[in-house]
Tab-separated table of C-alpha atoms and ligand atoms in Angstrom:
chain	number	residue	atom	x	y	z
A	1	MET	CA	0.000	0.000	0.000
A	2	SER	CA	1.349	3.459	-0.787
A	3	GLN	CA	2.092	5.891	2.039
A	4	PRO	CA	-0.165	8.976	2.222
A	5	VAL	CA	1.695	12.030	0.919
A	6	SER	CA	2.340	14.327	3.858
A	7	GLU	CA	1.726	18.063	3.800
A	8	THR	CA	4.617	20.496	3.435
A	9	SER	CA	5.624	22.976	6.116
A	10	LEU	CA	7.879	25.941	5.268
A	11	THR	CA	9.816	27.936	7.865
A	12	GLY	CA	11.582	31.147	6.884
A	13	ILE	CA	14.105	32.795	9.189
A	14	LYS	CA	15.320	36.333	8.689
A	15	PRO	CA	19.040	36.638	9.538
A	16	THR	CA	18.956	39.912	11.460
A	17	GLY	CA	20.569	39.053	14.805
A	18	GLU	CA	21.909	36.455	17.189
A	19	PRO	CA	19.211	33.960	18.184
A	20	HIS	CA	18.107	34.110	21.825
A	21	LEU	CA	16.345	31.786	24.273
A	22	GLY	CA	12.933	33.213	23.245
A	23	ASN	CA	13.548	32.347	19.578
A	24	PHE	CA	14.649	28.866	20.618
A	25	VAL	CA	11.559	28.154	22.697
A	26	GLY	CA	8.989	30.013	20.581
A	27	ALA	CA	10.246	29.314	17.062
A	28	ILE	CA	13.185	26.922	16.645
A	29	ARG	CA	12.065	24.064	18.885
A	30	PRO	CA	8.406	24.009	17.739
A	31	ALA	CA	9.403	24.300	14.069
A	32	LEU	CA	11.780	21.339	14.449
A	33	GLU	CA	8.963	19.358	16.109
A	34	LEU	CA	6.976	19.761	12.888
A	35	THR	CA	9.332	17.420	11.044
A	36	LYS	CA	7.435	14.579	12.757
A	37	GLN	CA	4.222	15.630	11.080
A	38	TYR	CA	5.160	17.411	7.850
A	39	GLU	CA	7.619	17.285	5.041
A	40	SER	CA	9.666	20.215	6.374
A	41	ILE	CA	11.529	22.909	4.503
A	42	TYR	CA	13.628	25.628	6.180
A	43	PHE	CA	15.263	28.588	4.551
A	44	ILE	CA	17.252	31.661	5.468
A	45	ALA	CA	15.557	34.783	4.134
A	46	ASP	CA	18.758	36.738	3.487
A	47	TYR	CA	17.227	39.003	0.826
A	48	HIS	CA	14.447	39.907	3.270
A	49	ALA	CA	17.110	40.922	5.801
A	50	LEU	CA	18.532	43.327	3.217
A	51	THR	CA	15.647	45.727	3.859
A	52	THR	CA	17.325	46.566	7.182
A	53	ILE	CA	20.883	45.158	7.265
A	54	ARG	CA	23.294	47.253	5.230
A	55	ASP	CA	26.564	45.873	6.508
A	56	PRO	CA	27.698	43.069	4.148
A	57	LYS	CA	29.935	41.473	6.800
A	58	LEU	CA	27.085	41.378	9.263
A	59	LEU	CA	24.611	39.956	6.727
A	60	ARG	CA	27.112	37.219	5.846
A	61	HIS	CA	27.700	36.463	9.529
A	62	TYR	CA	24.011	36.328	10.511
A	63	THR	CA	23.192	34.157	7.491
A	64	ARG	CA	25.741	31.501	8.472
A	65	SER	CA	24.856	31.914	12.128
A	66	VAL	CA	21.160	31.193	11.528
A	67	ALA	CA	21.981	28.085	9.509
A	68	ALA	CA	24.458	26.872	12.163
A	69	THR	CA	21.939	27.542	14.931
A	70	TRP	CA	19.210	25.446	13.343
A	71	LEU	CA	21.596	22.606	12.552
A	72	ALA	CA	22.999	22.712	16.103
A	73	ALA	CA	19.456	22.704	17.470
A	74	GLY	CA	18.750	19.421	15.710
A	75	LEU	CA	17.691	20.157	12.123
A	76	ASP	CA	18.499	16.991	10.217
A	77	PRO	CA	19.582	17.915	6.676
A	78	SER	CA	19.057	14.351	5.461
A	79	ARG	CA	15.347	14.463	6.351
A	80	THR	CA	14.631	18.125	5.581
A	81	VAL	CA	15.636	20.753	3.065
A	82	MET	CA	17.538	23.847	4.203
A	83	TYR	CA	18.722	26.560	1.835
A	84	ARG	CA	19.496	30.243	1.450
A	85	GLN	CA	16.794	32.265	-0.312
A	86	SER	CA	19.468	34.027	-2.408
A	87	ASP	CA	20.570	30.652	-3.857
A	88	ILE	CA	17.228	30.235	-5.632
A	89	PRO	CA	17.068	32.711	-8.558
A	90	GLU	CA	13.645	31.330	-9.539
A	91	ILE	CA	12.229	33.177	-6.503
A	92	PHE	CA	13.138	36.534	-8.012
A	93	GLU	CA	11.643	35.727	-11.387
A	94	LEU	CA	8.389	34.602	-9.804
A	95	HIS	CA	8.482	37.756	-7.684
A	96	TRP	CA	7.937	39.862	-10.786
A	97	ALA	CA	5.247	37.593	-12.189
A	98	LEU	CA	3.297	37.681	-8.934
A	99	SER	CA	3.801	41.441	-8.476
A	100	CYS	CA	1.801	41.807	-11.664
A	101	VAL	CA	-1.239	40.061	-10.179
A	102	THR	CA	-0.986	41.757	-6.766
A	103	ALA	CA	-3.169	44.742	-5.941
A	104	LYS	CA	-1.174	47.769	-4.809
A	105	GLY	CA	-3.910	48.480	-2.271
A	106	LEU	CA	-3.104	45.202	-0.540
A	107	MET	CA	0.483	46.381	0.008
A	108	ASN	CA	-0.746	49.774	1.273
A	109	ARG	CA	-2.539	47.934	4.081
A	110	ALA	CA	0.413	45.747	5.167
A	111	HIS	CA	1.177	46.136	8.899
A	112	ALA	CA	4.902	46.867	8.587
A	113	TYR	CA	4.402	49.505	5.884
A	114	LYS	CA	1.520	51.120	7.763
A	115	ALA	CA	3.550	51.169	10.985
A	116	ALA	CA	6.424	52.945	9.194
A	117	ARG	CA	4.001	55.572	7.830
A	118	ASP	CA	2.352	56.013	11.234
A	119	LYS	CA	5.773	56.645	12.728
A	120	ASN	CA	6.399	59.374	10.178
A	121	ALA	CA	2.983	60.885	10.941
A	122	ALA	CA	3.667	60.788	14.689
A	123	THR	CA	6.958	62.645	14.260
A	124	GLY	CA	5.274	65.348	12.184
A	125	ARG	CA	6.904	64.389	8.850
A	126	GLU	CA	5.110	65.830	5.858
A	127	ASP	CA	6.110	62.956	3.553
A	128	LEU	CA	4.634	59.853	5.162
A	129	ASP	CA	6.811	57.625	2.957
A	130	ALA	CA	10.048	59.276	4.096
A	131	GLY	CA	12.783	56.732	4.787
A	132	ILE	CA	10.681	53.809	3.502
A	133	ASN	CA	12.399	51.753	0.809
A	134	MET	CA	10.695	49.700	-1.898
A	135	GLY	CA	12.075	46.558	-0.244
A	136	LEU	CA	9.899	47.192	2.787
A	137	TYR	CA	6.930	47.925	0.544
A	138	ASN	CA	7.387	44.817	-1.636
A	139	TYR	CA	8.371	42.599	1.287
A	140	PRO	CA	5.002	40.772	1.438
A	141	VAL	CA	5.146	39.837	-2.270
A	142	LEU	CA	8.633	38.335	-1.889
A	143	MET	CA	7.434	36.423	1.166
A	144	ALA	CA	4.410	35.155	-0.784
A	145	VAL	CA	6.799	33.874	-3.448
A	146	ASP	CA	8.950	32.083	-0.830
A	147	ILE	CA	5.843	30.279	0.331
A	148	LEU	CA	4.153	29.569	-2.992
A	149	ILE	CA	7.204	28.469	-4.959
A	150	MET	CA	7.736	25.612	-2.473
A	151	GLU	CA	4.057	24.594	-2.691
A	152	SER	CA	3.750	24.965	1.079
A	153	ASP	CA	0.644	23.817	2.898
A	154	VAL	CA	1.461	25.331	6.289
A	155	VAL	CA	3.770	28.115	7.443
A	156	PRO	CA	4.715	28.272	11.128
A	157	VAL	CA	5.139	31.947	12.090
A	158	GLY	CA	4.941	34.340	15.023
A	159	LYS	CA	1.708	36.334	15.403
A	160	ASP	CA	3.237	39.357	13.670
A	161	GLN	CA	3.702	37.364	10.455
A	162	VAL	CA	0.186	35.930	10.113
A	163	GLN	CA	-0.928	38.790	7.853
A	164	HIS	CA	1.910	37.993	5.457
A	165	VAL	CA	0.777	34.388	5.115
A	166	GLU	CA	-2.772	35.606	4.505
A	167	TYR	CA	-1.375	37.865	1.792
A	168	ALA	CA	0.359	34.873	0.218
A	169	ALA	CA	-3.008	33.065	0.157
A	170	ASP	CA	-4.613	36.165	-1.334
A	171	ILE	CA	-1.953	36.541	-4.054
A	172	ALA	CA	-2.198	32.819	-4.864
A	173	GLY	CA	-5.970	33.307	-5.186
A	174	SER	CA	-5.510	36.193	-7.659
A	175	PHE	CA	-3.157	34.116	-9.779
A	176	ASN	CA	-5.445	31.074	-9.675
A	177	HIS	CA	-8.405	33.210	-10.671
A	178	LEU	CA	-6.567	34.377	-13.792
A	179	TYR	CA	-4.594	31.290	-14.762
A	180	GLY	CA	-6.088	28.454	-12.693
A	181	ASP	CA	-7.010	26.450	-15.788
A	182	SER	CA	-3.295	25.956	-16.488
A	183	TYR	CA	-1.700	26.070	-13.056
A	184	GLU	CA	-3.042	26.485	-9.546
A	185	PHE	CA	-0.950	27.511	-6.558
A	186	LYS	CA	-1.635	25.754	-3.282
A	187	ILE	CA	-3.322	28.037	-0.759
A	188	PRO	CA	-1.081	28.193	2.354
A	189	LYS	CA	-2.166	28.439	5.988
A	190	ALA	CA	-0.329	30.032	8.940
A	191	ILE	CA	0.238	28.109	12.143
A	192	VAL	CA	1.327	29.989	15.265
A	193	PRO	CA	3.350	27.850	17.701
A	194	GLU	CA	3.723	30.748	20.134
A	195	ALA	CA	-0.056	30.738	20.612
A	196	ASP	CA	0.333	27.466	22.528
A	197	THR	CA	0.193	28.698	26.093
A	198	GLY	CA	3.271	29.627	28.044
A	199	ARG	CA	5.705	29.799	25.172
A	200	THR	CA	6.412	33.505	25.349
A	201	LEU	CA	9.626	33.830	27.285
A	202	PRO	CA	10.218	36.904	29.466
A	203	GLY	CA	13.472	38.798	29.038
A	204	LEU	CA	15.929	40.550	31.356
A	205	ASP	CA	13.500	43.354	32.130
A	206	GLY	CA	10.438	41.154	32.616
A	207	ARG	CA	8.929	42.155	29.243
A	208	LYS	CA	8.774	39.656	26.348
A	209	MET	CA	12.333	38.664	25.434
A	210	SER	CA	13.034	40.446	22.143
A	211	LYS	CA	15.938	41.874	20.176
A	212	SER	CA	13.970	45.101	19.874
A	213	TYR	CA	13.894	45.523	23.683
A	214	ASP	CA	17.569	44.659	24.062
A	215	ASN	CA	16.651	42.323	26.928
A	216	THR	CA	17.669	38.963	25.493
A	217	ILE	CA	19.760	36.044	26.673
A	218	PRO	CA	21.562	34.947	23.474
A	219	LEU	CA	21.376	31.202	22.933
A	220	PHE	CA	25.085	30.487	22.501
A	221	LEU	CA	26.699	32.750	25.082
A	222	PRO	CA	29.870	31.417	26.679
A	223	GLU	CA	29.083	29.681	29.969
A	224	ALA	CA	30.335	32.456	32.275
A	225	GLN	CA	28.253	35.089	30.485
A	226	LEU	CA	25.195	32.867	30.510
A	227	ARG	CA	25.546	32.589	34.304
A	228	LYS	CA	25.922	36.369	34.587
A	229	LEU	CA	22.798	37.095	32.519
A	230	VAL	CA	20.694	34.519	34.384
A	231	ARG	CA	21.668	36.411	37.568
A	232	ARG	CA	20.230	39.594	36.000
A	233	ILE	CA	16.699	38.206	35.490
A	234	PRO	CA	14.502	40.415	37.700
A	235	THR	CA	12.978	39.034	40.915
A	236	ASP	CA	10.976	40.629	43.723
A	237	SER	CA	12.221	41.163	47.264
A	238	THR	CA	10.421	38.227	48.932
A	239	PRO	CA	12.781	36.924	51.672
A	240	VAL	CA	14.339	33.477	51.343
A	241	GLU	CA	12.127	31.827	53.968
A	242	ALA	CA	8.806	33.207	52.589
A	243	PRO	CA	6.562	31.120	50.273
A	244	LYS	CA	6.753	32.250	46.626
A	245	ASP	CA	4.360	32.219	43.691
A	246	PRO	CA	6.185	30.304	40.917
A	247	ASP	CA	3.903	31.581	38.155
A	248	SER	CA	4.742	35.238	38.705
A	249	SER	CA	8.480	34.546	38.509
A	250	ALA	CA	10.327	35.120	35.225
A	251	VAL	CA	13.069	32.729	36.400
A	252	PHE	CA	10.537	29.939	36.926
A	253	GLN	CA	8.849	30.665	33.586
A	254	ILE	CA	12.144	30.160	31.787
A	255	LEU	CA	12.960	27.064	33.867
A	256	GLN	CA	9.603	25.562	32.866
A	257	GLN	CA	10.641	25.601	29.218
A	258	PHE	CA	13.900	23.746	29.792
A	259	ALA	CA	13.563	21.421	32.811
A	260	THR	CA	11.953	17.968	32.905
A	261	GLN	CA	8.406	17.648	34.232
A	262	ASP	CA	9.646	16.088	37.502
A	263	VAL	CA	12.049	18.940	38.162
A	264	ILE	CA	9.343	21.514	37.372
A	265	THR	CA	6.843	19.885	39.754
A	266	ASP	CA	9.419	19.574	42.525
A	267	THR	CA	10.661	23.163	42.129
A	268	ARG	CA	7.114	24.494	42.149
A	269	LYS	CA	6.441	22.695	45.454
A	270	ARG	CA	9.663	23.922	47.023
A	271	LEU	CA	9.001	27.542	46.020
A	272	MET	CA	5.474	27.463	47.411
A	273	ALA	CA	6.687	25.941	50.685
A	274	GLY	CA	9.211	28.763	51.312
A	275	GLY	CA	12.880	28.379	52.191
A	276	VAL	CA	14.163	28.623	48.601
A	277	GLY	CA	15.654	32.000	47.655
A	278	TRP	CA	15.679	33.540	44.170
A	279	GLY	CA	19.468	33.159	44.096
A	280	GLU	CA	19.150	29.409	44.529
A	281	LEU	CA	16.479	29.232	41.826
A	282	LYS	CA	18.748	31.156	39.455
A	283	ASN	CA	21.596	28.725	40.102
A	284	GLN	CA	19.249	25.875	39.286
A	285	LEU	CA	18.088	27.603	36.081
A	286	PHE	CA	21.677	28.177	34.991
A	287	GLU	CA	22.544	24.492	35.536
A	288	VAL	CA	19.494	23.299	33.597
A	289	LEU	CA	20.084	25.743	30.714
A	290	ASN	CA	23.787	25.061	30.524
A	291	GLN	CA	23.270	21.323	30.455
A	292	GLU	CA	20.833	21.571	27.561
A	293	ILE	CA	22.749	24.196	25.618
A	294	THR	CA	26.374	23.008	25.997
A	295	PRO	CA	26.284	20.275	23.313
A	296	LEU	CA	24.409	22.621	20.958
A	297	ARG	CA	26.890	25.435	21.613
A	298	GLU	CA	29.813	23.166	20.759
A	299	ARG	CA	28.212	22.039	17.526
A	300	TYR	CA	27.323	25.640	16.652
A	301	HIS	CA	30.903	26.838	17.055
A	302	ALA	CA	32.236	23.904	15.027
A	303	LEU	CA	29.819	24.754	12.198
A	304	MET	CA	30.794	28.427	12.316
A	305	GLU	CA	34.444	27.583	11.576
A	306	PRO	CA	35.363	28.827	8.065
A	307	ASP	CA	35.878	25.360	6.557
A	308	SER	CA	33.101	23.457	8.308
A	309	GLU	CA	30.534	21.347	6.457
A	310	LEU	CA	28.017	24.214	6.730
A	311	ASP	CA	28.577	25.617	3.237
A	312	ALA	CA	28.377	22.190	1.589
A	313	LEU	CA	25.118	21.483	3.431
A	314	LEU	CA	23.669	24.778	2.215
A	315	ALA	CA	24.764	24.068	-1.361
A	316	GLU	CA	23.113	20.656	-1.237
A	317	GLY	CA	19.919	22.174	0.188
A	318	ALA	CA	19.918	24.805	-2.555
A	319	GLN	CA	20.137	22.161	-5.233
A	320	ARG	CA	17.137	20.274	-3.861
A	321	ALA	CA	15.116	23.461	-3.347
A	322	ARG	CA	15.909	24.678	-6.866
A	323	GLU	CA	14.563	21.511	-8.411
A	324	ARG	CA	11.287	22.168	-6.656
A	325	ALA	CA	11.266	25.868	-7.563
A	326	GLN	CA	12.116	25.192	-11.204
A	327	ARG	CA	9.202	22.795	-11.528
A	328	VAL	CA	6.750	25.427	-10.247
A	329	LEU	CA	8.270	28.258	-12.267
A	330	ARG	CA	8.096	26.197	-15.451
A	331	SER	CA	4.343	25.714	-14.922
A	332	VAL	CA	3.848	29.387	-14.110
A	333	ARG	CA	5.754	30.537	-17.184
A	334	SER	CA	3.698	28.329	-19.392
A	335	ALA	CA	0.455	29.491	-17.728
A	336	ILE	CA	1.225	33.200	-18.187
A	337	GLY	CA	2.578	32.915	-21.749
A	338	ILE	CA	6.314	33.310	-21.247
A	339	ASP	CA	7.696	30.448	-23.248
A	340	THR	CA	11.448	31.047	-23.258
A	341	GLU	CA	13.188	27.658	-23.161
A	342	ARG	CA	15.307	27.156	-20.050
B	401	ADP	P1	12.751	39.390	18.217
B	401	ADP	O1	11.484	39.806	18.929
B	401	ADP	O2	13.848	39.112	19.145
B	401	ADP	O3	13.125	40.343	17.094
B	401	ADP	P2	11.784	37.818	16.080
B	401	ADP	O4	10.658	38.775	15.908
B	401	ADP	O5	12.894	37.768	15.085
B	401	ADP	O6	12.407	38.023	17.531
B	401	ADP	O7	11.148	36.374	16.280
B	401	ADP	C1	11.511	35.237	15.577
B	401	ADP	C2	10.664	34.094	16.104
B	401	ADP	O8	10.916	33.863	17.499
B	401	ADP	C3	9.160	34.353	16.003
B	401	ADP	O9	8.525	33.157	15.589
B	401	ADP	C4	8.726	34.697	17.405
B	401	ADP	O10	7.423	34.305	17.658
B	401	ADP	C5	9.708	33.910	18.256
B	401	ADP	N1	9.973	34.632	19.512
B	401	ADP	C6	10.635	35.785	19.625
B	401	ADP	N2	10.714	36.186	20.926
B	401	ADP	C7	10.058	35.239	21.643
B	401	ADP	C8	9.784	35.073	23.046
B	401	ADP	N3	10.201	35.961	23.936
B	401	ADP	N4	9.089	33.993	23.430
B	401	ADP	C9	8.676	33.083	22.509
B	401	ADP	N5	8.900	33.189	21.195
B	401	ADP	C10	9.580	34.245	20.746
B	402	LIG	N1	9.024	37.672	7.309
B	402	LIG	C1	9.528	36.597	8.143
B	402	LIG	C2	10.000	37.201	9.478
B	402	LIG	O1	10.234	38.387	9.559
B	402	LIG	C3	10.639	35.856	7.472
B	402	LIG	C4	10.188	35.194	6.199
B	402	LIG	C5	10.517	35.557	4.924
B	402	LIG	C6	9.326	34.074	6.097
B	402	LIG	N2	9.911	34.735	4.049
B	402	LIG	C7	9.167	33.809	4.711
B	402	LIG	C8	8.684	33.281	7.041
B	402	LIG	C9	8.362	32.757	4.259
B	402	LIG	C10	7.888	32.225	6.576
B	402	LIG	C11	7.731	31.973	5.200
B	402	LIG	O2	10.181	36.477	10.432
């Protein structure tokens, strides 16, 4: 009997900074879990990062760093596909074709573009488009192409990216309406792992851990610095002997994402009973984190070496992704009436 064909999940990661514990818990770990259920594809959206990163050295570094992070975290390149967006020229050809079936009004309503205009309005700028580049404006079309060219069924994203996946569905719908007799794009759906309760990690100031708040604990810090940052997680002034509410503690919230169920249950009991100070809890969190992260950190640094297998793995991923992209682009070209042989 033939196996049922599984659905495809596509994860795109923008290389704009060093990954932190929040990214690991809210994005990396859940996306890697999906390999059990879906045919999984991961890519590094380096051309999307270009809308904000203008330092070529930094873009190069973050691009390798994202790939190394996901591999260190357990991405298995023999069971999944991982590639760099910029290695797939078909994406940029389809970008033009899909731009031509995308309503400009749709782009005018995109959250990121609207937020940039609102910021200009708030600061009294006369030109509401001041400082906004066409990359930011076209960003949702490029993202739609990333999704559609891989024939993705589901796209795991944070809440802020759901609109973009809806736009991809919308753009696919416009194309299908015009050309659906020849070729139909799959209509993708967003899934939001972070919406599963308790996956939003607090940062060093108690707010959501985020690069934009500068309150993160980077995933692959050297051990001594990891210990130092764990010590900086805010706590209240409840004395050591007093009972404590685990659920209002940022330290406990982070511990919950990394410790085993037995350790979590036991720590919860001990906190509620009193006699455990925040300092002791922080030591425990450091030990748990360090134990989980150390093997990943070692693998990450090995992959970041200039002659590691990282670049060969990316080249192999690109080849497999291109085969897929070429198949779709060929159908699209034929559907729209561009018949150049290639
Ligand atoms: P940042 O807020 O640091 O810029 P991004 O917006 O690049 O992070 O987020 C990348 C992914 O990591 C998204 O899927 C997002 O939902 C997830 N993520 C980011 N911060 C957290 C957090 N504090 N807790 C859980 N998930 C997070
Ligand atoms: N826009 C996404 C982000 O900022 C990154 C991204 C680009 C992406 N293309 C994608 C995510 C395609 C999923 C699918 O995080």
